[in-house]
Amino acid sequence: MERLRELRDEAVAAFESAVSAAALESARVRHLGRKSEINQVSRGLKDLAEDERRAVGRAVNELKNELGALLAAAGDRIARAGASSGPGLDLTLPGRRPWVGRKHPVTRTFERLEGIFRTLGFEVALGPHVEDEFHNFEALNMPADHPARDMHDTFYIEGGKLLRTHTSPVQIRVMQSRPPPIRIIAPGRAYRNETPDASHASEFYQLEGLYVDRDVRIGELKGVLTKFLHELYGEDVGIRFRPGFFPFTEPSVEVDVECRICEGKGCSVCKGTGWVELLGAGMVDPRVFQAVGYDPDEVTGYAFGLGVDRIHMMMSGVDDIRLYHENDLRFLRQV
Amino acid sequence: MNVGLKWLRDYVDFDLNAGELARRLTESLTETEVVESPSAAVAGVVAARVVTVEPHPDAEKLTVCVVDWGDGSGPVVCGAPNVRPNMITALAPPGATIAGGRAIGEQTIRGRRSHGMLVSGAELGLAGDAAGILDLEPSTTPGTDVREVLGLDEEVIDLDVQPNRPDCLGIIGVAREVAVAVGSQLRLPPIELREEGGDVAGMAAIELENVTDCPRYIARVVTGLTVGPSPAWLRSRLASVGVRSISNIVDVTNFVMLEYGHPIHAFDYDTLADARIVVRRARAGETLVTLDGVERKLDPSHLLICDGRGPIALAGVMGGGETEVGEGTTNVLLECAWFDPVVVRRGATSLGLRTDASHRFERGVDPDAMPGVAARACALMAELGGGTVARGSLDEGPGRAPERTVTLRLGKLRSMLAPGPPRDGVVAKLEALGFDVAFEGDDGDTLAVRVPSFRSDVTLEADLIEEVARTHGYDAVPPEVPFHPLTASTDTEHAGRNDVRETMIRLGFYEILTSSFMARKAAVDFAGFGLEGEPIELANPVNKETPLLRTSIVPAVLDVVRRNVNVGERDVRVFEIGKAFGRTGDGHSERWMLAGALTGAAERPSWGGAARDVDFFDGKGVLEVLAEALDVDSPESACYDGPILEGRSSARLLIGGRSVGRFGMLASDVAEEWDLPEAVFVFELDLAELGIGNGASRGFAGLSRYPKVRRDLALVVDDGTPAGDVTTEIEGAGEALLAGVEVFDVYRGKQLPAEKKSLGLTLTYMSMERTLTDDEVDAAQKRIVRRLVDRFGASLRE
């Protein structure tokens, strides 16, 4: 009798787990077929004592009836599944997928930054990559032989022209082309003659901003950049304005944000300071206004600049700037 | 600029640790970090006296010393060449730790027990000094911790001094900023100069060839010196900022340079021919062996210090070997000069020799501080070297700091810093920074600020505003978010390029960004692509392989295809929107291009069987859909049989007869040479010529409320008849009801005569006014067929 209960459980499990008609049929043969153990029990009844024969015989019949009903139910279940999906249709196969493309992470970062500054009232301005000394350096208060040029290893081409070392010459071109007020951002590629390594590229991406009007205050620069950083990193990010030096702004500031990796506790990315330098900014130097023919007594303004690839690196954890230039699809799919 | 805190405390009092001080200076001056000292791990190392030195019986190069470490003595095995009886050196006994965290234990060396080891400066993390064990001052008490003796406990900060602040390349300048930041007082070092020697005027003469190159030159002479090791205080000061101790006299020149930020140089007086100093430009072909032992070839861009014979130093950059102060030196001529920043910068740059001295001269020194700097150095030399300072100084050249007064309007300051600090606060900060402040006019709102000689960077009101802003603290400026009217204007071409990018993404292409530089071979191979005209050449390429500005983006795109195929990607669909550059007559042009490539499967791999590889029409379709999405005139293709592309399956893209770009399958020999897959479709379009972003719209033509009627047509034409000619003919037939024509089948085969093909065409008819009848559609279709029969000798396929 004990053995009958075991046989029952085995058969039930087999019927319920069968996923096809063929599987169910083989389960039936195994558990209810002529050579099945249950059938052997039926055939052996005649050798039992009468009392026992009656009791076991009833139990075997009940079991056969029960299993027969379960078998039929399992058959229905399998038939229903087949009917709803048609013959041979395997829903677990992947769908037919169209090609899908993706923007370069630098482009996506540019779009994000441009979007934020557009809502703050800035328009996009662009300038040439091949520049001259005047727009790239002199008008920005960086005369020849100025030590500040140490930071601007320059690619020169014939005729004294050069590849812009920053996007700042766009400031000069825009101011030369029209009177204030001016409120622009200038996104684009810049070039420096540096041997590439994990954190330096000879071609990189900047976004420049310029606002010129009457009586512009440092507080507005702080306000706009704070708003920008809040949009980028969330309202709770720590922001620090500290003194800096750029030849074309006076006063000059550097803007740090709290390190996103260690949340300001200090780690290798922020060199233990808890802060990461993100923007250079300042009030436009009066000598720059003079160079473009504006009257420094009439107008004031602020300018700022930031490294776009660096911003993406900081947000994504990419630790080698060269990856942005290699265009490995495995990289482009990930970041 | 490294600054030791102990050293700093000689000039200013403050109650901050290194981290706190670094933070304060970062907020008020420039980014400042705490320097991790290599000596940080040193522990338990003590001063010890060497009592006896015996050769090691079993090792030629070793000695066995008996060493007294104050509260005990014992044997130490030593391998240093400079070990000698009675010297005071440093002992790392068992249990001590030296630099790098290395623990010292009791050991036996070649059979002799050694109570720890005697250590060199390098083993304690000091700069240089690996040759022998430390030679400490004889007065040092054995048993004293060397951290104390050598000042290893010195905390050090590193300031990122900006090019406009050469005053902070001296510790006094930093101390002044610290004083302002913490509200303390700057203490200048006392200069106790006793001029007890003869009159310097009889000892040397100075000649300046050109006072523009060298506006001021001061020389002093110190006699009767003994050159020897520096005292511990001086060595530890220098060691704390990573400067190696050389000798008392040389150390004084370095110490005073670091103190004042003004480089000075000591010549061995007795080696100077005719006791003359001449400052002049080098003559072509002259040479000088500098202190680092390198022979420098000079030209007239270099400024020299010469003696009666010839060059003895590169002015403001590095001294020469022949007049160097060495062990036997007894008399010294000290130079304290002001050289033109540009001359020093160009000279140092052309020789690739940037030194601590040139770094400072390039940024400008304080000419008015020179007499004090020279006196300070001579006083220290006399004190440490036991010499006598000659009376007076030789002081040539008219160079003095210009008197400069800059007006600061508090109204302007307040409008920029709003609200800004009160007047008294402004005045107090400026005075603490060394400015003299007077009031101008009656309103008390205009300050006449006299700029000190060490702040040549301050020339404008904006510079003073910065001084106030940074010392006041940017934290104190309240951020304002002003209301700006939104700008209507948008760069339409920029927006147009964004549309192109969006479309390419939707077509399943990955955007890439490649270098603007190009190899010469690529420029030749791909001359048919991109801009016309010669490529622009870089004067100083970073990579000699790519000395040109790209005339076409295609070579870089193909590089990307190869790179990806080589790492196992099969299906590569990439594009770039970027600039190409070319020469035009005297000038140059740069234009925005769209370039791209596709290779691999025509459809994304799926389980329904392998897709065929891309061919010409997959690529052409991409460009047609791009035109459709951008709503520019659908481009026409013209045959292109230039290089690179497979002539049979490549074309020039024309819009309104203008060439917009090239596209097609890469020629197989090029694919092979570039190590690319067999079937690669490439394209490059000039985005300005494409007419994107011109804002033009076709306008709305209305929708018909009546159904379309389709009629298929199987037309047999000569095999050479382009399908495009047939569809153009149909569209141009002047049938008002015809709404469109599509090719749905092209057939060649045994059911047709040779040299013939069948075109399956669907013609669509529609009216805006009514439902079309079969009769009128059949009539139109008949007229069209007749036209095709006449024009192409076509027949209808049965």
mmCIF file with all atom_site columns, C-alpha atoms in Angstrom, chain B residues 46-122:
data_model
loop_
_atom_site.group_PDB
_atom_site.id
_atom_site.type_symbol
_atom_site.label_atom_id
_atom_site.label_alt_id
_atom_site.label_comp_id
_atom_site.label_asym_id
_atom_site.label_entity_id
_atom_site.label_seq_id
_atom_site.pdbx_PDB_ins_code
_atom_site.Cartn_x
_atom_site.Cartn_y
_atom_site.Cartn_z
_atom_site.occupancy
_atom_site.B_iso_or_equiv
_atom_site.pdbx_formal_charge
_atom_site.auth_seq_id
_atom_site.auth_comp_id
_atom_site.auth_asym_id
_atom_site.auth_atom_id
_atom_site.pdbx_PDB_model_num
ATOM 1  C CA . VAL B 1 46  ? 68.267 57.730 16.220 1.00 0.00 ? 46  VAL B CA 1
ATOM 2  C CA . ALA B 1 47  ? 71.443 59.778 16.002 1.00 0.00 ? 47  ALA B CA 1
ATOM 3  C CA . ALA B 1 48  ? 74.503 57.682 16.901 1.00 0.00 ? 48  ALA B CA 1
ATOM 4  C CA . ARG B 1 49  ? 78.273 58.206 17.226 1.00 0.00 ? 49  ARG B CA 1
ATOM 5  C CA . VAL B 1 50  ? 80.628 55.889 15.425 1.00 0.00 ? 50  VAL B CA 1
ATOM 6  C CA . VAL B 1 51  ? 83.268 54.931 18.036 1.00 0.00 ? 51  VAL B CA 1
ATOM 7  C CA . THR B 1 52  ? 85.565 52.589 16.136 1.00 0.00 ? 52  THR B CA 1
ATOM 8  C CA . VAL B 1 53  ? 85.731 51.303 12.555 1.00 0.00 ? 53  VAL B CA 1
ATOM 9  C CA . GLU B 1 54  ? 87.404 47.922 11.871 1.00 0.00 ? 54  GLU B CA 1
ATOM 10 C CA . PRO B 1 55  ? 87.488 46.067 8.558  1.00 0.00 ? 55  PRO B CA 1
ATOM 11 C CA . HIS B 1 56  ? 85.125 43.108 8.375  1.00 0.00 ? 56  HIS B CA 1
ATOM 12 C CA . PRO B 1 57  ? 87.308 39.973 8.520  1.00 0.00 ? 57  PRO B CA 1
ATOM 13 C CA . ASP B 1 58  ? 85.273 38.138 5.901  1.00 0.00 ? 58  ASP B CA 1
ATOM 14 C CA . ALA B 1 59  ? 84.102 40.901 3.545  1.00 0.00 ? 59  ALA B CA 1
ATOM 15 C CA . GLU B 1 60  ? 86.308 43.319 1.681  1.00 0.00 ? 60  GLU B CA 1
ATOM 16 C CA . LYS B 1 61  ? 83.771 46.128 1.292  1.00 0.00 ? 61  LYS B CA 1
ATOM 17 C CA . LEU B 1 62  ? 82.268 45.966 4.765  1.00 0.00 ? 62  LEU B CA 1
ATOM 18 C CA . THR B 1 63  ? 83.370 47.378 8.096  1.00 0.00 ? 63  THR B CA 1
ATOM 19 C CA . VAL B 1 64  ? 82.404 46.485 11.621 1.00 0.00 ? 64  VAL B CA 1
ATOM 20 C CA . CYS B 1 65  ? 81.823 49.552 13.747 1.00 0.00 ? 65  CYS B CA 1
ATOM 21 C CA . VAL B 1 66  ? 81.177 50.057 17.397 1.00 0.00 ? 66  VAL B CA 1
ATOM 22 C CA . VAL B 1 67  ? 78.368 52.554 17.611 1.00 0.00 ? 67  VAL B CA 1
ATOM 23 C CA . ASP B 1 68  ? 77.173 54.571 20.609 1.00 0.00 ? 68  ASP B CA 1
ATOM 24 C CA . TRP B 1 69  ? 73.468 55.318 20.562 1.00 0.00 ? 69  TRP B CA 1
ATOM 25 C CA . GLY B 1 70  ? 73.246 57.230 23.805 1.00 0.00 ? 70  GLY B CA 1
ATOM 26 C CA . ASP B 1 71  ? 71.897 54.640 26.210 1.00 0.00 ? 71  ASP B CA 1
ATOM 27 C CA . GLY B 1 72  ? 74.027 51.820 24.901 1.00 0.00 ? 72  GLY B CA 1
ATOM 28 C CA . SER B 1 73  ? 76.571 50.774 22.356 1.00 0.00 ? 73  SER B CA 1
ATOM 29 C CA . GLY B 1 74  ? 77.248 47.773 20.182 1.00 0.00 ? 74  GLY B CA 1
ATOM 30 C CA . PRO B 1 75  ? 78.528 46.472 16.858 1.00 0.00 ? 75  PRO B CA 1
ATOM 31 C CA . VAL B 1 76  ? 77.017 47.491 13.528 1.00 0.00 ? 76  VAL B CA 1
ATOM 32 C CA . VAL B 1 77  ? 78.140 46.155 10.150 1.00 0.00 ? 77  VAL B CA 1
ATOM 33 C CA . CYS B 1 78  ? 78.337 48.931 7.564  1.00 0.00 ? 78  CYS B CA 1
ATOM 34 C CA . GLY B 1 79  ? 79.080 49.120 3.840  1.00 0.00 ? 79  GLY B CA 1
ATOM 35 C CA . ALA B 1 80  ? 79.200 52.873 3.374  1.00 0.00 ? 80  ALA B CA 1
ATOM 36 C CA . PRO B 1 81  ? 82.395 54.404 1.997  1.00 0.00 ? 81  PRO B CA 1
ATOM 37 C CA . ASN B 1 82  ? 82.099 57.483 4.187  1.00 0.00 ? 82  ASN B CA 1
ATOM 38 C CA . VAL B 1 83  ? 81.964 55.806 7.584  1.00 0.00 ? 83  VAL B CA 1
ATOM 39 C CA . ARG B 1 84  ? 84.685 57.095 9.926  1.00 0.00 ? 84  ARG B CA 1
ATOM 40 C CA . PRO B 1 85  ? 85.341 57.169 13.670 1.00 0.00 ? 85  PRO B CA 1
ATOM 41 C CA . ASN B 1 86  ? 83.692 59.932 15.646 1.00 0.00 ? 86  ASN B CA 1
ATOM 42 C CA . MET B 1 87  ? 81.186 60.871 12.978 1.00 0.00 ? 87  MET B CA 1
ATOM 43 C CA . ILE B 1 88  ? 77.601 61.356 14.044 1.00 0.00 ? 88  ILE B CA 1
ATOM 44 C CA . THR B 1 89  ? 75.251 59.431 11.819 1.00 0.00 ? 89  THR B CA 1
ATOM 45 C CA . ALA B 1 90  ? 71.833 57.779 11.947 1.00 0.00 ? 90  ALA B CA 1
ATOM 46 C CA . LEU B 1 91  ? 71.227 54.281 13.327 1.00 0.00 ? 91  LEU B CA 1
ATOM 47 C CA . ALA B 1 92  ? 68.170 52.217 12.627 1.00 0.00 ? 92  ALA B CA 1
ATOM 48 C CA . PRO B 1 93  ? 68.283 49.745 15.552 1.00 0.00 ? 93  PRO B CA 1
ATOM 49 C CA . PRO B 1 94  ? 66.256 46.527 15.617 1.00 0.00 ? 94  PRO B CA 1
ATOM 50 C CA . GLY B 1 95  ? 62.586 47.503 15.764 1.00 0.00 ? 95  GLY B CA 1
ATOM 51 C CA . ALA B 1 96  ? 63.028 50.721 13.761 1.00 0.00 ? 96  ALA B CA 1
ATOM 52 C CA . THR B 1 97  ? 61.272 51.450 10.473 1.00 0.00 ? 97  THR B CA 1
ATOM 53 C CA . ILE B 1 98  ? 62.835 53.265 7.539  1.00 0.00 ? 98  ILE B CA 1
ATOM 54 C CA . ALA B 1 99  ? 61.307 54.874 4.430  1.00 0.00 ? 99  ALA B CA 1
ATOM 55 C CA . GLY B 1 100 ? 58.966 52.653 2.489  1.00 0.00 ? 100 GLY B CA 1
ATOM 56 C CA . GLY B 1 101 ? 57.906 50.998 5.738  1.00 0.00 ? 101 GLY B CA 1
ATOM 57 C CA . ARG B 1 102 ? 60.843 48.574 5.851  1.00 0.00 ? 102 ARG B CA 1
ATOM 58 C CA . ALA B 1 103 ? 61.296 47.148 9.379  1.00 0.00 ? 103 ALA B CA 1
ATOM 59 C CA . ILE B 1 104 ? 64.815 46.618 10.715 1.00 0.00 ? 104 ILE B CA 1
ATOM 60 C CA . GLY B 1 105 ? 65.777 43.581 12.797 1.00 0.00 ? 105 GLY B CA 1
ATOM 61 C CA . GLU B 1 106 ? 68.778 42.156 14.586 1.00 0.00 ? 106 GLU B CA 1
ATOM 62 C CA . GLN B 1 107 ? 70.902 40.537 11.945 1.00 0.00 ? 107 GLN B CA 1
ATOM 63 C CA . THR B 1 108 ? 74.153 38.734 11.281 1.00 0.00 ? 108 THR B CA 1
ATOM 64 C CA . ILE B 1 109 ? 76.119 39.823 8.231  1.00 0.00 ? 109 ILE B CA 1
ATOM 65 C CA . ARG B 1 110 ? 78.865 37.526 7.016  1.00 0.00 ? 110 ARG B CA 1
ATOM 66 C CA . GLY B 1 111 ? 79.171 36.014 10.483 1.00 0.00 ? 111 GLY B CA 1
ATOM 67 C CA . ARG B 1 112 ? 79.199 39.264 12.444 1.00 0.00 ? 112 ARG B CA 1
ATOM 68 C CA . ARG B 1 113 ? 76.279 40.438 14.511 1.00 0.00 ? 113 ARG B CA 1
ATOM 69 C CA . SER B 1 114 ? 74.876 43.847 13.560 1.00 0.00 ? 114 SER B CA 1
ATOM 70 C CA . HIS B 1 115 ? 72.689 45.904 15.862 1.00 0.00 ? 115 HIS B CA 1
ATOM 71 C CA . GLY B 1 116 ? 70.504 47.241 13.048 1.00 0.00 ? 116 GLY B CA 1
ATOM 72 C CA . MET B 1 117 ? 72.004 49.399 10.305 1.00 0.00 ? 117 MET B CA 1
ATOM 73 C CA . LEU B 1 118 ? 73.470 52.833 9.676  1.00 0.00 ? 118 LEU B CA 1
ATOM 74 C CA . VAL B 1 119 ? 71.294 54.629 7.140  1.00 0.00 ? 119 VAL B CA 1
ATOM 75 C CA . SER B 1 120 ? 71.609 57.059 4.255  1.00 0.00 ? 120 SER B CA 1
ATOM 76 C CA . GLY B 1 121 ? 69.396 60.046 3.587  1.00 0.00 ? 121 GLY B CA 1
ATOM 77 C CA . ALA B 1 122 ? 67.611 58.151 0.819  1.00 0.00 ? 122 ALA B CA 1
#
